[in-house]
Amino acid sequence: MRTSIATVSLSGSLTEKLDAAARAGFDGVEIFENDLLASPLTPEEIRARCADLGLGIDLYQPMRDVEAVPEDEFARNLRRARRKFELMRRLGADTVLVCSSVRPHAVDDDALAAEQLSRLADTAREFGVRVAYEALAWGRHVSTYDHAWRIVETAGHPALGTCLDSFHILSRGSDPRGIEDIPGEKIFFLQLADAPLPAMDVLQWSRHYRCFPGQGGFDLAGLLRHVLATGYDGPLSLEVFNDVFRQAEAGPTAVDARRSLLLLEETVGRAPLPGPVVPTGVAFAELVTSDAEPLTALLRALGFTRTARHRGAPVALWEQGEARILVNTGPAVRRDGGRLAAIGLESPDPAGAVRRAEALLAPVLPRRRPAGDAAPEAVAAPDGTELFFCATGRPERPDWRAGFEETARPAPGVGVRGIDHLALTQPWHHFDEAVLFHRGVLGLDAQESVDVADPYGLLRSRAVAGPDGGVRIVLSVGAAPADDTLHAQHLALATDDVVTAARRFRAAGGSLLPVPANYHDDLAARFDLTDGELETYRDLGILYDRDARGVFRHCYTRTVGRVFFELVQRDGGYRGYGAVNAPVRLAAQHAVRGLTGG
């Protein structure tokens, strides 16, 4: 199907928005009136620009407060409309969006609304324009799609149809099954937007919190199936009002938007995408640093051994159990002390995983390894993290370790079995995009979003994971752009005995994050723990959580650069990440940074 996006959904000038939409692969755009008014280009120049970019102008919008008004006011509205229709002819747009009136003096009279909309459509037809009437969820008298359709049906004008907007329909709790009663040829336009499900005024909700399909809580696939059942063959268009998108760069936002439509089309059986290849485990995590000593000292204390060195690059492999960490000290590394730059994901079909990623507009990374090196295929996540698709130890496929020369055998460590999960801090404007990427491209399941109290704001967090827990990634973002650098990335290491692991780490010279005594006093009030158990947790800074499935015990190292480690013990079927303890951990990290000046 044709895809389109409203220019109001992107940031920047009109020309920047058009360029971004074209690069992302959209077929057309909705021109938002304010974007045109602020543009130095004439309508003819905008039309030519769109043609050069391969974009159609699918809609001009919005025309407001037209219908069900006193006759003298409607006469003024017709005069205004005639000027807009002439502009649309110059622009090359043939459909205009007319929103249901919100004016206080609009009359609650469906017959009058139908009669005036019919006269508006008469005028529009003189210019080759169609009128798509849309019910705003906060419309004064017309606020539901079925009510708008009854008025259009009563008018019975060939140039008058309806526009369906998923936000206005689903935010009011309307039943979308009734859409199938509308003839497909009378649905002149379809606008799609998702949204979280908060309790707030619907206008505020609409203007600030819409998001792309798959990033909110609406059943857009169900609504789209009802629309397609009518025979509708127009474009799928995105109209999203969102404070983040209005500040973010237009190019990545447009790609995210296009990806969301591809995934929605796949859900309803209209996009033949390569199927998802769900990763089954973590092959490695790559840390980059300009000064390896603090990071390697931390790895040694954690029980890791440097087992191999890459033959052609300054990259060392550290191992313990099934946990593998690469330390990269290449010349291009930023001088920020250390960060998580790449993740190797075990994949049953690496080539298929890349085909899926490429079809969903993820950048495929060039293979930079020397000739003869078995470099795995890789793509870039929205935050720039490189994702490698690996087949570790499978003889039928190249092994990413082929370029490494063994230097030592792993020694007994602190009891780390593997990587339990990774936590990635996202740029403030990429959080929803990152969740959609990991769900759509990698096929991971997303848990509910969690807001965590930080001493200086809120931290938003959402976990994505494979069905068996072999891959777990926690995505998080601060509440404001200024918070991005405050929250480091971290690697959680799985162990069967976190107490023993923590003691061995400390005995090897490692420093555990100190936890306030007040936390453990509260822990004693919330859980029935033995005196000896509680004192052990207090001594080692171990945090504790329990749910209906099992128990979670975890503790943290100090931060090196922008990386720290977590030792975790999962007992039973515990599936969470200790989110209840995150505020304490964040406060403790802030306190340590304040003491050290780092």
XYZ file of C-alpha atoms in Angstrom:
598
model
C 0.000 0.000 0.000
C 1.034 3.636 -0.404
C 2.518 5.169 2.706
C 2.380 8.802 3.735
C 3.362 10.993 6.668
C 2.110 14.356 7.875
C 4.769 17.046 7.851
C 3.682 17.975 11.381
C 5.127 14.634 12.521
C 8.689 15.715 11.714
C 10.929 18.552 12.877
C 12.633 21.236 10.830
C 11.690 23.360 7.835
C 9.267 22.074 5.225
C 12.096 21.252 2.820
C 13.936 19.325 5.554
C 10.755 17.382 6.323
C 10.159 16.539 2.657
C 13.767 15.388 2.216
C 13.549 13.172 5.326
C 10.250 11.595 4.218
C 11.647 10.827 0.775
C 14.877 9.313 2.143
C 12.869 7.082 4.472
C 10.912 5.686 1.517
C 7.483 7.278 1.959
C 5.311 7.602 -1.141
C 3.617 10.829 -0.105
C 3.061 13.497 2.524
C 0.279 15.420 4.172
C 1.152 19.111 3.988
C 0.311 20.756 7.294
C -0.861 24.312 6.729
C 1.537 25.914 9.216
C 4.487 24.306 7.447
C 3.403 25.816 4.145
C 2.748 29.250 5.655
C 6.244 29.341 7.163
C 7.969 28.180 3.984
C 9.686 30.694 1.649
C 8.801 28.431 -1.304
C 5.745 29.109 -3.444
C 3.103 26.371 -3.745
C 4.410 25.658 -7.252
C 7.956 25.273 -5.938
C 6.784 22.943 -3.173
C 4.892 20.896 -5.771
C 8.019 20.657 -7.921
C 10.172 19.779 -4.923
C 7.849 16.910 -4.009
C 7.834 15.672 -7.602
C 11.636 15.703 -7.736
C 11.702 13.658 -4.519
C 9.114 11.180 -5.778
C 6.536 12.287 -3.203
C 2.858 12.758 -3.817
C 0.907 15.372 -1.845
C -1.852 13.181 -0.477
C -3.618 15.672 1.781
C -3.706 19.330 2.712
C -4.750 20.023 6.294
C -6.454 21.193 8.376
C -9.527 23.278 7.566
C -11.255 23.994 10.854
C -14.629 25.125 12.208
C -16.507 25.144 8.904
C -19.876 23.464 9.447
C -23.037 23.879 11.539
C -22.641 27.642 11.931
C -24.941 30.633 11.231
C -25.359 31.445 7.545
C -23.358 34.682 7.580
C -20.407 32.894 9.152
C -20.697 30.011 6.703
C -20.532 32.490 3.836
C -17.225 33.735 5.239
C -16.080 30.111 5.595
C -16.862 29.449 1.914
C -14.846 32.489 0.907
C -11.926 31.228 3.009
C -12.303 27.732 1.562
C -12.290 29.001 -2.025
C -8.918 30.647 -1.414
C -7.568 27.418 0.095
C -8.858 25.322 -2.802
C -7.093 27.633 -5.254
C -3.899 27.215 -3.234
C -4.348 23.426 -3.320
C -4.691 23.500 -7.097
C -1.355 25.315 -7.281
C 0.105 22.808 -4.815
C -1.205 19.761 -6.680
C -3.165 18.402 -3.700
C -6.643 16.976 -4.329
C -7.914 16.162 -0.812
C -8.470 18.546 2.099
C -9.043 17.557 5.720
C -11.990 19.278 7.405
C -12.129 18.766 11.184
C -15.396 18.749 13.102
C -16.032 22.122 14.695
C -14.887 22.970 18.199
C -16.313 26.523 18.165
C -18.595 27.404 21.125
C -21.284 28.825 18.840
C -21.407 25.785 16.519
C -24.970 24.431 16.327
C -25.898 20.893 17.347
C -27.758 20.242 14.104
C -26.716 17.300 11.915
C -28.989 18.358 9.045
C -27.407 21.814 8.955
C -23.912 20.312 9.148
C -24.686 17.960 6.240
C -26.181 20.756 4.134
C -23.218 23.100 4.676
C -20.647 20.363 4.079
C -22.451 19.529 0.824
C -22.172 23.150 -0.282
C -18.484 23.141 0.711
C -17.987 20.004 -1.418
C -19.727 21.739 -4.350
C -17.155 24.513 -4.183
C -14.294 22.046 -3.726
C -15.334 20.085 -6.826
C -14.918 23.221 -8.957
C -11.189 23.018 -8.129
C -10.863 19.232 -8.440
C -10.709 18.836 -4.652
C -12.333 16.254 -2.362
C -13.364 17.015 1.231
C -12.488 14.454 3.950
C -14.563 15.157 7.081
C -12.987 14.005 10.349
C -14.467 13.784 13.835
C -12.100 15.306 16.402
C -12.231 13.438 19.694
C -12.853 16.803 21.402
C -15.276 18.118 18.759
C -18.055 20.281 20.175
C -20.940 18.236 18.782
C -19.306 15.670 16.461
C -16.629 13.670 18.259
C -16.967 10.074 17.001
C -16.256 8.559 13.605
C -19.723 7.022 13.241
C -21.371 10.390 13.892
C -19.175 12.033 11.250
C -20.058 9.257 8.799
C -23.805 9.724 9.384
C -23.444 13.410 8.438
C -21.422 12.543 5.324
C -23.951 9.877 4.351
C -26.815 12.340 4.815
C -25.055 14.916 2.630
C -24.697 12.338 -0.143
C -22.169 14.374 -2.133
C -19.634 12.565 -4.358
C -16.833 14.983 -3.371
C -17.494 14.529 0.359
C -16.169 11.560 2.290
C -14.767 10.828 5.711
C -11.263 10.729 7.175
C -10.625 8.069 9.810
C -8.017 8.854 12.445
C -6.985 6.020 14.752
C -6.273 8.373 17.658
C -9.685 10.054 17.571
C -11.386 6.652 17.298
C -9.460 4.658 19.887
C -8.871 7.447 22.426
C -12.644 7.664 22.928
C -13.028 3.908 23.219
C -15.173 3.719 20.068
C -15.733 0.258 18.620
C -13.840 0.112 15.308
C -15.973 -2.764 14.024
C -18.499 -0.215 12.813
C -15.963 0.996 10.254
C -16.934 -1.979 8.101
C -20.364 -0.375 7.566
C -18.717 2.501 5.662
C -18.211 1.927 1.909
C -14.493 1.891 1.170
C -14.823 4.517 -1.570
C -16.250 6.969 0.983
C -13.205 6.649 3.224
C -11.156 9.373 1.605
C -8.197 9.153 3.985
C -6.768 7.108 6.872
C -4.498 8.625 9.513
C -2.660 6.377 11.958
C -1.140 7.168 15.335
C -0.499 5.113 18.448
C -0.430 6.455 22.016
C 0.237 5.312 25.570
C -2.825 4.875 27.727
C -2.650 7.595 30.397
C -5.557 9.255 32.161
C -5.518 12.860 30.967
C -7.483 15.387 28.983
C -7.912 14.005 25.457
C -6.729 17.216 23.754
C -3.497 17.296 25.810
C -3.079 13.575 25.137
C -3.502 14.136 21.399
C -1.224 17.158 21.054
C 1.730 15.869 23.068
C 1.733 12.078 23.384
C 0.882 10.470 20.063
C 3.513 8.071 18.745
C 4.109 5.787 15.785
C 2.324 2.413 15.450
C 3.740 -0.200 17.804
C 5.070 2.370 20.294
C 1.866 2.810 22.299
C -1.071 0.810 23.584
C -3.682 1.079 20.817
C -4.787 -1.922 18.759
C -3.951 -0.326 15.421
C -3.727 -3.665 13.632
C -7.320 -4.453 14.612
C -8.511 -1.049 13.432
C -6.608 -1.359 10.150
C -8.129 -4.763 9.447
C -11.604 -3.214 9.744
C -10.612 -0.392 7.383
C -9.160 -2.775 4.802
C -12.309 -4.907 4.981
C -14.233 -1.955 3.515
C -12.132 -2.049 0.354
C -10.227 1.126 1.228
C -7.268 1.466 -1.119
C -5.865 4.872 -0.131
C -2.594 5.532 1.660
C -1.694 4.579 5.199
C -0.683 7.925 6.621
C 0.906 8.876 9.913
C -0.257 11.958 11.778
C 1.644 12.163 15.046
C 1.841 15.102 17.443
C 4.710 14.489 19.839
C 6.979 16.865 21.751
C 10.003 14.577 21.295
C 9.589 14.244 17.519
C 9.296 18.014 17.195
C 12.775 18.422 18.691
C 14.516 15.380 17.211
C 16.310 15.257 13.867
C 13.826 14.696 11.037
C 15.794 11.990 9.206
C 15.894 9.304 11.942
C 12.307 10.128 12.935
C 11.143 9.548 9.370
C 12.956 6.193 9.239
C 11.354 5.187 12.547
C 7.963 6.208 11.161
C 8.415 4.197 7.976
C 9.577 1.166 9.974
C 6.466 1.383 12.141
C 4.220 1.226 9.071
C 6.136 -1.720 7.613
C 5.647 -3.643 10.860
C 1.967 -2.698 10.982
C 1.489 -3.863 7.386
C 3.277 -7.109 8.254
C 0.883 -7.662 11.160
C -2.162 -7.396 8.889
C -0.571 -9.501 6.154
C 0.157 -6.687 3.694
C 3.986 -6.510 3.852
C 6.030 -9.559 2.707
C 8.972 -8.967 5.044
C 11.601 -11.595 5.858
C 10.467 -13.275 9.067
C 12.030 -12.364 12.423
C 15.054 -14.366 13.539
C 14.990 -14.202 17.329
C 18.471 -14.241 18.923
C 19.058 -17.047 21.383
C 21.915 -15.705 23.498
C 24.688 -13.161 23.931
C 27.932 -14.127 22.195
C 29.899 -11.144 23.499
C 29.742 -7.559 24.681
C 32.341 -5.132 23.334
C 33.609 -2.313 25.529
C 35.705 0.482 24.049
C 38.078 2.581 26.106
C 41.030 4.868 25.570
C 42.612 3.667 28.844
C 42.291 -0.079 29.339
C 43.853 -0.363 32.807
C 40.869 0.659 35.017
C 38.524 -1.553 33.015
C 40.822 -4.575 32.871
C 41.511 -4.270 36.603
C 37.768 -4.441 37.185
C 37.462 -7.479 34.898
C 40.281 -9.276 36.735
C 38.600 -8.649 40.085
C 35.392 -10.036 38.628
C 37.266 -13.243 37.790
C 37.701 -12.758 34.038
C 40.832 -13.945 32.226
C 42.290 -12.384 29.111
C 42.192 -15.441 26.870
C 42.893 -14.067 23.384
C 44.176 -11.127 21.385
C 42.947 -10.132 17.944
C 45.582 -10.576 15.246
C 44.780 -7.386 13.354
C 43.162 -4.993 15.816
C 43.788 -3.758 19.397
C 41.009 -5.925 20.821
C 41.380 -8.382 23.707
C 38.954 -11.175 24.628
C 38.172 -11.698 28.323
C 36.217 -14.793 29.410
C 34.538 -16.398 32.390
C 32.041 -19.200 31.957
C 29.948 -18.302 28.901
C 30.473 -14.587 29.455
C 32.762 -13.042 26.830
C 33.816 -9.405 26.877
C 35.884 -7.676 24.225
C 38.008 -4.685 25.250
C 38.787 -2.417 22.304
C 41.484 0.255 22.635
C 41.583 1.314 18.973
C 42.709 4.815 17.924
C 39.157 5.909 17.034
C 37.925 5.328 20.579
C 36.578 8.414 22.339
C 38.360 9.421 25.523
C 35.424 8.784 27.817
C 36.858 6.037 30.012
C 34.795 3.159 28.658
C 31.437 2.425 27.080
C 29.451 -0.466 25.639
C 29.747 -0.151 21.850
C 28.705 -3.519 20.409
C 26.803 -6.678 21.258
C 27.226 -10.078 19.649
C 23.917 -11.928 19.453
C 23.775 -15.672 18.923
C 21.500 -16.236 15.935
C 20.114 -19.431 14.385
C 20.299 -17.675 10.981
C 22.666 -14.678 10.880
C 22.050 -13.980 7.180
C 18.282 -14.112 7.728
C 18.588 -11.747 10.674
C 20.409 -9.225 8.484
C 17.820 -9.555 5.702
C 15.086 -8.799 8.222
C 17.022 -5.818 9.615
C 17.741 -4.407 6.170
C 14.101 -4.733 5.100
C 13.175 -2.720 8.208
C 15.612 0.067 7.283
C 18.364 -0.773 9.782
C 21.812 0.289 8.509
C 23.892 -2.773 7.617
C 27.482 -2.182 8.735
C 30.417 -2.842 6.405
C 32.789 -5.636 7.327
C 36.019 -3.926 8.327
C 37.990 -6.970 9.443
C 41.149 -8.095 7.576
C 40.906 -10.638 4.747
C 40.391 -14.161 6.025
C 38.829 -12.937 9.271
C 35.343 -14.352 9.929
C 33.669 -11.040 10.732
C 29.978 -11.580 11.523
C 27.310 -9.551 9.785
C 26.152 -6.533 11.757
C 23.594 -3.728 11.821
C 23.365 -0.507 13.805
C 20.700 0.049 16.456
C 19.112 3.527 16.721
C 21.553 4.608 19.451
C 24.561 3.554 17.353
C 25.229 0.290 19.206
C 26.542 -2.279 16.732
C 24.648 -5.589 16.749
C 26.576 -8.584 15.378
C 24.763 -11.790 14.447
C 26.966 -14.691 15.521
C 27.117 -18.472 15.305
C 29.624 -19.217 18.077
C 31.041 -22.739 18.024
C 28.826 -23.975 15.162
C 31.038 -25.772 12.644
C 28.707 -25.120 9.715
C 29.174 -21.350 10.037
C 32.200 -19.036 10.433
C 33.116 -18.312 14.056
C 33.721 -14.671 15.038
C 36.667 -15.838 17.200
C 38.661 -16.994 14.129
C 40.581 -13.710 14.078
C 41.778 -14.108 17.668
C 44.981 -15.756 18.867
C 44.689 -17.635 22.161
C 46.885 -16.295 24.966
C 45.571 -18.158 28.049
C 42.936 -20.578 29.240
C 40.098 -19.250 31.447
C 40.954 -19.533 35.137
C 38.424 -20.220 37.916
C 36.544 -16.967 38.477
C 33.965 -15.698 40.926
C 31.241 -18.000 39.620
C 29.942 -16.012 36.660
C 28.038 -18.271 34.242
C 27.242 -15.802 31.492
C 25.649 -12.458 30.684
C 22.229 -12.196 32.305
C 21.240 -8.922 30.646
C 22.579 -5.672 29.243
C 21.324 -2.203 30.059
C 21.613 0.468 27.369
C 21.004 4.140 28.033
C 19.264 5.695 25.031
C 19.516 9.246 23.728
C 16.406 11.060 25.003
C 14.779 11.192 21.560
C 15.420 7.528 20.612
C 13.689 5.641 23.428
C 10.435 4.661 21.677
C 12.333 4.099 18.443
C 14.733 1.750 20.259
C 11.878 -0.297 21.724
C 10.207 -0.630 18.316
C 13.552 -1.537 16.708
C 14.332 -4.310 19.178
C 10.796 -5.680 18.953
C 10.431 -5.450 15.191
C 13.927 -6.098 13.893
C 15.123 -8.615 16.508
C 11.748 -10.170 17.369
C 12.137 -9.599 21.121
C 9.134 -9.243 23.426
C 8.728 -5.952 25.293
C 7.656 -5.673 28.908
C 5.700 -2.744 30.289
C 7.445 0.597 30.605
C 8.607 1.509 34.130
C 9.306 4.963 35.553
C 12.103 4.933 38.134
C 12.728 7.793 40.551
C 16.200 9.252 40.186
C 17.412 11.915 42.675
C 17.439 14.434 39.820
C 14.399 13.415 37.804
C 12.754 10.325 36.388
C 14.378 7.434 34.552
C 12.134 5.641 32.070
C 12.953 1.996 31.481
C 11.612 -0.846 29.349
C 12.987 -4.356 28.961
C 12.954 -6.468 25.806
C 13.752 -10.165 25.897
C 13.621 -13.414 23.983
C 10.980 -15.971 24.947
C 13.460 -18.156 26.860
C 15.385 -15.290 28.474
C 18.543 -16.059 26.496
C 18.691 -12.397 25.476
C 17.585 -9.649 27.833
C 18.162 -5.949 27.136
C 16.973 -3.103 29.347
C 16.500 0.197 27.511
C 16.382 3.358 29.577
C 16.361 7.121 29.167
C 16.452 10.110 31.498
C 13.504 12.470 31.764
C 15.291 15.325 29.967
C 18.096 15.682 27.423
C 20.465 16.955 30.121
C 20.131 13.650 31.985
C 21.561 11.493 29.189
C 25.138 11.457 30.500
C 24.151 10.760 34.103
C 23.139 7.136 33.602
C 25.855 4.715 32.573
C 25.408 1.470 30.668
C 25.904 -1.768 32.474
C 26.386 -5.498 32.055
C 24.635 -7.880 34.425
C 26.557 -11.104 35.014
C 24.665 -14.263 35.969
C 25.837 -16.294 38.956
C 24.364 -19.100 41.033
C 25.633 -17.616 44.305
C 25.818 -13.825 44.394
C 27.088 -13.760 47.994
C 30.141 -15.876 47.165
C 30.716 -13.960 43.931
C 30.560 -10.620 45.747
C 32.972 -11.790 48.454
C 35.463 -13.092 45.879
C 35.240 -9.847 43.935
C 35.931 -7.787 47.045
C 38.772 -10.080 48.127
C 40.347 -9.549 44.684
C 40.425 -5.806 45.290
C 37.137 -4.839 43.706
C 34.900 -2.106 45.120
C 31.191 -2.778 45.474
C 28.685 0.048 45.363
C 27.801 0.970 48.972
C 24.096 0.828 49.771
C 22.559 2.997 52.534
C 21.718 1.191 55.777
C 18.181 2.565 55.551
C 17.547 0.324 52.551
C 18.340 -2.845 54.488
C 16.302 -1.669 57.480
C 13.345 -1.346 55.113
C 14.171 -4.731 53.572
C 13.804 -6.308 57.015
C 10.361 -4.751 57.326
C 9.207 -5.944 53.892
C 10.580 -9.492 53.890
C 11.039 -12.236 56.464
C 14.822 -12.631 56.263
C 17.061 -14.280 58.809
C 19.377 -12.041 60.848
C 22.475 -13.565 59.290
C 21.101 -13.214 55.767
C 20.224 -9.556 56.270
C 23.631 -8.713 57.747
C 25.360 -10.384 54.799
C 23.346 -8.303 52.356
C 24.097 -5.173 54.367
C 27.822 -5.922 54.416
C 28.090 -6.573 50.669
C 25.558 -4.029 49.423
C 23.298 -6.769 48.020
C 19.773 -5.764 47.046
C 16.810 -8.126 47.145
C 13.481 -8.568 45.387
C 10.850 -11.266 45.299
C 7.807 -11.924 43.116
C 5.313 -14.759 42.718
C 7.801 -16.764 40.652
C 11.057 -16.436 42.541
C 13.788 -14.344 44.160
C 16.334 -11.869 42.759
C 19.553 -10.883 44.515
C 21.986 -8.415 42.971
C 24.836 -6.007 43.687
C 26.893 -3.513 41.685
C 30.481 -2.525 41.056
C 31.639 1.079 40.945
C 31.462 2.781 37.553
C 34.446 2.934 35.194
C 33.966 5.522 32.464
C 30.347 4.970 31.495
C 30.215 1.259 32.372
C 29.547 -0.704 35.521
C 28.784 -4.355 36.246
C 26.025 -6.056 38.171
C 26.222 -9.509 39.746
C 22.813 -11.182 39.746
C 21.306 -14.375 41.095
C 17.901 -15.502 39.833
C 16.151 -18.220 41.824
C 12.948 -19.856 40.681
C 11.201 -18.187 37.777
C 11.938 -14.544 38.614
C 11.721 -12.629 35.328
C 12.239 -9.012 36.380
C 15.306 -6.843 36.872
C 14.923 -5.560 40.429
C 13.296 -2.310 39.269
C 12.028 -1.635 42.791
C 15.673 -1.256 43.864
C 16.724 1.031 41.008
C 16.086 4.315 42.898
C 18.427 3.186 45.670
C 21.100 2.160 43.178
C 20.825 5.472 41.297
C 21.041 7.498 44.523
C 24.070 5.497 45.638
C 25.792 6.100 42.286
C 25.099 9.818 42.494
C 26.539 9.858 46.025
C 29.707 8.024 44.972
C 30.197 10.323 41.997
C 29.802 13.328 44.296
C 32.454 12.007 46.672
C 34.948 11.163 43.928
C 34.198 14.158 41.710
C 33.709 11.747 38.774
